[in-house]
mmCIF file of N, CA and C in Angstrom:
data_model
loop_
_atom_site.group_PDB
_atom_site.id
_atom_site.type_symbol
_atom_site.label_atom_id
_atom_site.label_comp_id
_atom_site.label_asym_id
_atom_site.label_seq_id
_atom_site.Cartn_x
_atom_site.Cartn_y
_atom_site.Cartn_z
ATOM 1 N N UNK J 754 0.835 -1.180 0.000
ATOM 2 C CA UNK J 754 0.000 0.000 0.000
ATOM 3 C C UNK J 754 0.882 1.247 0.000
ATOM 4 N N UNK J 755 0.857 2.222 -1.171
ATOM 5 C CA UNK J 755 1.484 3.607 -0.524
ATOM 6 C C UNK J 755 0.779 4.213 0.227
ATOM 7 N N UNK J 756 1.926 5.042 1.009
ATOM 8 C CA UNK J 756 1.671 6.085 2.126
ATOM 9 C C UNK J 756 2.724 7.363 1.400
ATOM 10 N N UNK J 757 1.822 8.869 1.708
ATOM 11 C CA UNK J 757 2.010 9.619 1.784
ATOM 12 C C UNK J 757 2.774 10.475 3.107
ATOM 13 N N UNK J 758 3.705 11.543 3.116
ATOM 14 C CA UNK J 758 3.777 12.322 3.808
ATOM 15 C C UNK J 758 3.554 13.430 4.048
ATOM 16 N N UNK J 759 2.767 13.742 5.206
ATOM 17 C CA UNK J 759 1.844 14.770 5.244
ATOM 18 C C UNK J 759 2.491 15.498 6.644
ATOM 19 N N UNK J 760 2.114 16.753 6.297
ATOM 20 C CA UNK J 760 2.180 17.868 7.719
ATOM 21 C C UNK J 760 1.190 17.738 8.340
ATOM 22 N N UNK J 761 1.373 18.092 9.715
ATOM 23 C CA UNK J 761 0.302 17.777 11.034
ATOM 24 C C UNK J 761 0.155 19.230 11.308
ATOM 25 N N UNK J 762 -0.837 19.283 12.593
ATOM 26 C CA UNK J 762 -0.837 20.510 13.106
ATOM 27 C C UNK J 762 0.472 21.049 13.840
ATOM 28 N N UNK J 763 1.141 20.327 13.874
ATOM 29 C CA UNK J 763 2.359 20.396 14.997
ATOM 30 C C UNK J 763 3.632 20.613 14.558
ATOM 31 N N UNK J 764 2.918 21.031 12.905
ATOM 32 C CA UNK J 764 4.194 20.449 11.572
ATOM 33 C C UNK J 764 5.210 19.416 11.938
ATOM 34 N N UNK J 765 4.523 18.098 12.466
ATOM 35 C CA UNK J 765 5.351 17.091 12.212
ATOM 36 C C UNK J 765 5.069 16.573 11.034
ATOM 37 N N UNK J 766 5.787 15.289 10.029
ATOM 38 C CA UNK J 766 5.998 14.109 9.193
ATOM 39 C C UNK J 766 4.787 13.796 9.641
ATOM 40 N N UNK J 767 3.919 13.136 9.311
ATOM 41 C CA UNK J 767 2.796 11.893 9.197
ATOM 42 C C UNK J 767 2.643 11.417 8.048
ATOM 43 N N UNK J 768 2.532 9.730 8.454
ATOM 44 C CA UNK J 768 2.115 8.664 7.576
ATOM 45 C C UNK J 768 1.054 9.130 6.877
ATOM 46 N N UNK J 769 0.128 8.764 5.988
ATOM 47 C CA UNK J 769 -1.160 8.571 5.459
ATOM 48 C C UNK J 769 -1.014 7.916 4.294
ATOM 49 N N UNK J 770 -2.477 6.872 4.148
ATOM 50 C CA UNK J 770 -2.698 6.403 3.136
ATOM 51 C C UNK J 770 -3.638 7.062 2.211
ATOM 52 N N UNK J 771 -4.081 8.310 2.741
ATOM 53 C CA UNK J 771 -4.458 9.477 1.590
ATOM 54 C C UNK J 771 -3.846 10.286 1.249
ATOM 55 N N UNK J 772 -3.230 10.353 -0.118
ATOM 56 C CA UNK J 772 -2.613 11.895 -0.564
ATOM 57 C C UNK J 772 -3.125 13.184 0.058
ATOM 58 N N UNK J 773 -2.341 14.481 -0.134
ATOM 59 C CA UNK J 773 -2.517 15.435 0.570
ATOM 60 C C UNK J 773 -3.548 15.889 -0.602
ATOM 61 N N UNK J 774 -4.475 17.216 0.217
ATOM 62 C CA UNK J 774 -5.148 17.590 -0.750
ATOM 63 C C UNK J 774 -4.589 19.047 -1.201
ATOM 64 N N UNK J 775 -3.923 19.810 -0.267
ATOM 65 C CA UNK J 775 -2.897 20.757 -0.263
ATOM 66 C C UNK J 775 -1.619 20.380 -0.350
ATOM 67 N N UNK J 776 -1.167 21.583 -0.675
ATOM 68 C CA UNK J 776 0.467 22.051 -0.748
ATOM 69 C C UNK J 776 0.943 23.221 -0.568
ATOM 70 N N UNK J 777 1.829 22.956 -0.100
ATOM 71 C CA UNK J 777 2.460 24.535 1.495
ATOM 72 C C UNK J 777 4.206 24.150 0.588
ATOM 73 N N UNK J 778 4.120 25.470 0.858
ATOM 74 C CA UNK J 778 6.080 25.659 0.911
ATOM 75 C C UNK J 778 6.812 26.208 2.570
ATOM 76 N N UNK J 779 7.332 25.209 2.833
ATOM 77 C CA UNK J 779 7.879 25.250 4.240
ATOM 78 C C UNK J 779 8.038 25.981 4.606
ATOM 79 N N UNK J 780 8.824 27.377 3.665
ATOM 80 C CA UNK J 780 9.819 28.584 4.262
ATOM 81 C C UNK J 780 8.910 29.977 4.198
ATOM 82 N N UNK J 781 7.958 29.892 2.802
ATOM 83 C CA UNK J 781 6.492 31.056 3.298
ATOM 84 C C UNK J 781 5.026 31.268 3.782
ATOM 85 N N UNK J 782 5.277 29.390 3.928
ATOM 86 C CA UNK J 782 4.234 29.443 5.356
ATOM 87 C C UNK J 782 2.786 29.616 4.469
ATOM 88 N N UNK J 783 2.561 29.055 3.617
ATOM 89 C CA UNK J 783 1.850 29.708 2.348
ATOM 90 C C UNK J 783 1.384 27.818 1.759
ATOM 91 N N UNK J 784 -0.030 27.937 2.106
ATOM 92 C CA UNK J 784 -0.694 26.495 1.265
ATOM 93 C C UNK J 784 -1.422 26.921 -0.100
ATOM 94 N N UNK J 785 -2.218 26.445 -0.969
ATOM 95 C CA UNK J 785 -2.892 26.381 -1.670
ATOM 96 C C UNK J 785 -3.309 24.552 -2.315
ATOM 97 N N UNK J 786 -3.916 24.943 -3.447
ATOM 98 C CA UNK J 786 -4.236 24.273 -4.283
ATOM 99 C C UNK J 786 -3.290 23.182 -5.189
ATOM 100 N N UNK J 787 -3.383 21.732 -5.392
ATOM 101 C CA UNK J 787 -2.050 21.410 -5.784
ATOM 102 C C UNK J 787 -2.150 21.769 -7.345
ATOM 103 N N UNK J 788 -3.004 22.050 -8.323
ATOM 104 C CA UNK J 788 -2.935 22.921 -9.398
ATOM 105 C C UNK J 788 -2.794 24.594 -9.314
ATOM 106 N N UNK J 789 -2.402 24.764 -8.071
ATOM 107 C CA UNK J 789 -2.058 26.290 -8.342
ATOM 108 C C UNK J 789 -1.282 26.693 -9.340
ATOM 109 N N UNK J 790 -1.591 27.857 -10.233
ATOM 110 C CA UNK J 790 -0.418 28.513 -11.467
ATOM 111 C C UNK J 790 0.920 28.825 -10.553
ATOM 112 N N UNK J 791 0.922 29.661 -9.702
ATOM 113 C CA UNK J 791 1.768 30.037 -8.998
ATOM 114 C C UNK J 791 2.706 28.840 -8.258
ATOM 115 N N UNK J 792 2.158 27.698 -8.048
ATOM 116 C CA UNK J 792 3.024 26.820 -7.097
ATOM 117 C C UNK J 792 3.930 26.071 -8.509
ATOM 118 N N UNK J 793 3.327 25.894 -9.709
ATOM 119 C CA UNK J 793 3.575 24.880 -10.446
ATOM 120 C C UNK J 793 4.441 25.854 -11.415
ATOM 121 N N UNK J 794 4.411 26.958 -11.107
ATOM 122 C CA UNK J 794 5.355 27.959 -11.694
ATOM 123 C C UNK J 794 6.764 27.861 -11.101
ATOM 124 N N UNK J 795 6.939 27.716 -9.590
ATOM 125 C CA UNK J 795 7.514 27.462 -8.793
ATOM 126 C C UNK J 795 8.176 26.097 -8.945
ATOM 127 N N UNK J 796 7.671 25.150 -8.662
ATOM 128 C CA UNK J 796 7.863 24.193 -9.174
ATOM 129 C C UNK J 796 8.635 23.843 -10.625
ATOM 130 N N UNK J 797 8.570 24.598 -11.280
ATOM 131 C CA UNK J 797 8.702 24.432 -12.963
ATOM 132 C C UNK J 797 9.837 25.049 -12.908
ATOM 133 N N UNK J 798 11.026 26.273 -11.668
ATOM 134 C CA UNK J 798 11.902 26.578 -11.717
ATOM 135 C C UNK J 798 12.528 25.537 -10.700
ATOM 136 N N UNK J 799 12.422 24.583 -10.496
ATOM 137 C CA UNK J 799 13.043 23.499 -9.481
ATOM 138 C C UNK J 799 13.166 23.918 -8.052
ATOM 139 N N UNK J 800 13.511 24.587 -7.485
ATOM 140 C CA UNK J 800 14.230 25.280 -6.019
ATOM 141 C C UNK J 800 13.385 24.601 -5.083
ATOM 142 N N UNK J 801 11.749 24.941 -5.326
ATOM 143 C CA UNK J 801 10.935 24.861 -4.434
ATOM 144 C C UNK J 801 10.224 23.703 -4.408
ATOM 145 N N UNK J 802 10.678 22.761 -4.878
ATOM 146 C CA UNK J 802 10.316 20.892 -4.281
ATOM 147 C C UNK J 802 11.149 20.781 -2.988
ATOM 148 N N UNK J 803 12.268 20.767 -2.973
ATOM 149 C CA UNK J 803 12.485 20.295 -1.374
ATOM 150 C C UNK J 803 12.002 21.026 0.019
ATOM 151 N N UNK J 804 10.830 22.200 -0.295
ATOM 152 C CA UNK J 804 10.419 23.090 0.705
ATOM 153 C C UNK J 804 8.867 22.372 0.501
ATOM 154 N N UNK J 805 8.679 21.588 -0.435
ATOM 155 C CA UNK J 805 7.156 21.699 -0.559
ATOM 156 C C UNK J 805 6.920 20.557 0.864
ATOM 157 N N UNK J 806 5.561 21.241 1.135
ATOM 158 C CA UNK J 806 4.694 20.508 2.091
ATOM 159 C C UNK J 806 3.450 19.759 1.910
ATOM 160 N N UNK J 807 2.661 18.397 2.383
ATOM 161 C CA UNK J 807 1.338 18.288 1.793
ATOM 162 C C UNK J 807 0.588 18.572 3.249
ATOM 163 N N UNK J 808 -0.688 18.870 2.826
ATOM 164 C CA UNK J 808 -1.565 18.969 4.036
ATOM 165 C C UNK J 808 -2.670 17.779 4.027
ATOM 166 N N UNK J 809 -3.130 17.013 4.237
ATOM 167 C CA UNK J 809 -4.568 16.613 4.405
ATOM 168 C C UNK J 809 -5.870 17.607 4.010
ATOM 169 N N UNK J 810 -5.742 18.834 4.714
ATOM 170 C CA UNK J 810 -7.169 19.807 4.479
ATOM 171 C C UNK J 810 -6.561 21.315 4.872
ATOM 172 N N UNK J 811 -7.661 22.060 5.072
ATOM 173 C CA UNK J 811 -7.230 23.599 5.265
ATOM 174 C C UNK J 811 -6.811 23.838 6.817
ATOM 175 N N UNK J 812 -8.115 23.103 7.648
ATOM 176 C CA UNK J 812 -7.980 23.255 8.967
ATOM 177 C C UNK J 812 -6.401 22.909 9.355
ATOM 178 N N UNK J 813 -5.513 21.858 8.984
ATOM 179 C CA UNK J 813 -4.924 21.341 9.256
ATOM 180 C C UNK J 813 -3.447 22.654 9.071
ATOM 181 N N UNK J 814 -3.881 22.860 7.546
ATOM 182 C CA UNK J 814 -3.121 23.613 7.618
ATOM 183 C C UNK J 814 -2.591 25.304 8.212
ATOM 184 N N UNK J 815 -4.002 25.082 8.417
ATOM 185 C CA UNK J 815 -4.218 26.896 9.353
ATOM 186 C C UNK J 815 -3.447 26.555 10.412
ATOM 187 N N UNK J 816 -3.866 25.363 11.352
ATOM 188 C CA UNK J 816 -3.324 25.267 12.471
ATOM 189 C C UNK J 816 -1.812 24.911 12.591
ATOM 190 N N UNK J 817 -1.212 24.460 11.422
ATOM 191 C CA UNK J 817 0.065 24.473 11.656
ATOM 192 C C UNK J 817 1.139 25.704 11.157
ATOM 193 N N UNK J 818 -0.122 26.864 11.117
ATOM 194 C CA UNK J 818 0.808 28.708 11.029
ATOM 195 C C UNK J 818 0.755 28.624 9.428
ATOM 196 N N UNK J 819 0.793 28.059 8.398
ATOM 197 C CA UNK J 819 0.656 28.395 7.135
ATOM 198 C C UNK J 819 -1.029 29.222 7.037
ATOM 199 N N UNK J 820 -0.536 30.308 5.751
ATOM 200 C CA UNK J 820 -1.733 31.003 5.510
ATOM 201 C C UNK J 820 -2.278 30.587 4.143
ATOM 202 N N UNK J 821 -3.291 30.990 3.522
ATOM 203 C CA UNK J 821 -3.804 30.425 2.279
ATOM 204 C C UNK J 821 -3.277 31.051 1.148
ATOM 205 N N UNK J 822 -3.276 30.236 0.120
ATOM 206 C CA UNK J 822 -2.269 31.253 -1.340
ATOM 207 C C UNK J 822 -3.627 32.143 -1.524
ATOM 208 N N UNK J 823 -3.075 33.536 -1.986
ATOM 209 C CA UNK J 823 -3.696 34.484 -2.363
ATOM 210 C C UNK J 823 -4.412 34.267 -4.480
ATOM 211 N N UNK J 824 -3.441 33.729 -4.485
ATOM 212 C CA UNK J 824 -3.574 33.110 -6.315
ATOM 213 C C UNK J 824 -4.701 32.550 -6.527
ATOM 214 N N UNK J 825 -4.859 30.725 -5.931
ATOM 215 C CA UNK J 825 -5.401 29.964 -6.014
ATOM 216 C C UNK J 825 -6.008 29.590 -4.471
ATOM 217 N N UNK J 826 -6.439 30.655 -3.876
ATOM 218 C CA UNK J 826 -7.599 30.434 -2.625
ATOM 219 C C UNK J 826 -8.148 31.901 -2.371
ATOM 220 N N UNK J 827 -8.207 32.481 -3.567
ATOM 221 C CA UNK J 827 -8.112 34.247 -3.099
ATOM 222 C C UNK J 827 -9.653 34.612 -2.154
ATOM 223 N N UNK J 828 -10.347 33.491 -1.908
ATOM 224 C CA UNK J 828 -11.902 34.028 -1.034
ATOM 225 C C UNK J 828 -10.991 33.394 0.281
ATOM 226 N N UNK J 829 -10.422 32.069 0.722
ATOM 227 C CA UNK J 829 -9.794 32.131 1.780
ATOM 228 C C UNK J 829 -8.468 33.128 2.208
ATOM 229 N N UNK J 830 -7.897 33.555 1.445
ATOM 230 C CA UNK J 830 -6.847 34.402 1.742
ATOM 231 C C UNK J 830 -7.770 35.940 2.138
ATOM 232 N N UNK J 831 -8.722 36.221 1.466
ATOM 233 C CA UNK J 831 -9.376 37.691 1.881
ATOM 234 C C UNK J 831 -10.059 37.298 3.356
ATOM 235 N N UNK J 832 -10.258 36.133 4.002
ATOM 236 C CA UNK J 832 -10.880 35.450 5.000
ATOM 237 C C UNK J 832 -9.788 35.815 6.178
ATOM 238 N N UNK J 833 -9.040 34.853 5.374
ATOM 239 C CA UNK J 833 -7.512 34.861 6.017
ATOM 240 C C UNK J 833 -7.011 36.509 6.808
ATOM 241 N N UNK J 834 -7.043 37.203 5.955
ATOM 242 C CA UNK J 834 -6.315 38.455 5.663
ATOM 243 C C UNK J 834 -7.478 39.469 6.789
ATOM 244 N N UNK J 835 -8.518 39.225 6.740
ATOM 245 C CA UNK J 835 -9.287 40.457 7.240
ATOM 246 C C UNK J 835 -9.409 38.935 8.974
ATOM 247 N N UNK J 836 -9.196 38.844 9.275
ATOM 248 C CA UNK J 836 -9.270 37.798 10.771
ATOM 249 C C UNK J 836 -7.583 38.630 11.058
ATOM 250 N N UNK J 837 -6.482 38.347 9.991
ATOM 251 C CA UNK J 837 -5.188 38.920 10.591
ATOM 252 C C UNK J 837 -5.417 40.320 11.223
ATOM 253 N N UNK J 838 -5.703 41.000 10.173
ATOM 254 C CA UNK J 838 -6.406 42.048 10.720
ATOM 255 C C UNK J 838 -6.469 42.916 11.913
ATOM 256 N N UNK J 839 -7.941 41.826 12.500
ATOM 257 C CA UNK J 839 -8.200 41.821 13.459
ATOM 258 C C UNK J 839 -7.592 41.518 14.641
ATOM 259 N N UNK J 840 -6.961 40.626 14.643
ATOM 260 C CA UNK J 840 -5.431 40.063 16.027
ATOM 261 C C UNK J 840 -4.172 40.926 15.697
ATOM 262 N N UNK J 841 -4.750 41.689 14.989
ATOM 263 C CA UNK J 841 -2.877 42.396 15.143
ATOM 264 C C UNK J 841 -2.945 43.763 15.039
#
């Protein structure tokens, strides 16, 4: 059976036998969509595979400090963005 590796809330490694449904880059803290233009742009210049992250879901990834891509989640990032907002 494959298993995937996925980020936790705790940003640890976890097993899973479901692919992620997101993808985060480690160093800007930043998930989206795994067809994002922007990630696969990224991707398409090499650098940013060994930073990439998978998530399971959004919750998962909120809670482990990544925010939503503005590109390819732009109603969660304006969500995102007006809650920052507010706490800071």
């Amino acid at each position: 059976m494959k298993t995937y590796s996925l980020l936790n809330a705790r940003r640890e490694t976890v097993q899973s036998t479901e692919p992620g449904l997101l993808g985060g880059h480690r160093r800007s803290r930043i998930y989206g969509r795994l067809d994002c233009p922007g990630a696969l742009r990224a991707l398409a210049r090499d650098g940013y595979v060994k930073h990439r992250v998978f998530f399971a879901d959004e919750a998962t990834a909120r809670a482990a400090g990544y925010r939503p891509c503005a590109v390819c989640m732009p109603q969660a990032y304006a969500q995102w963005k007006k809650a920052a907002g507010r706490s800071g």
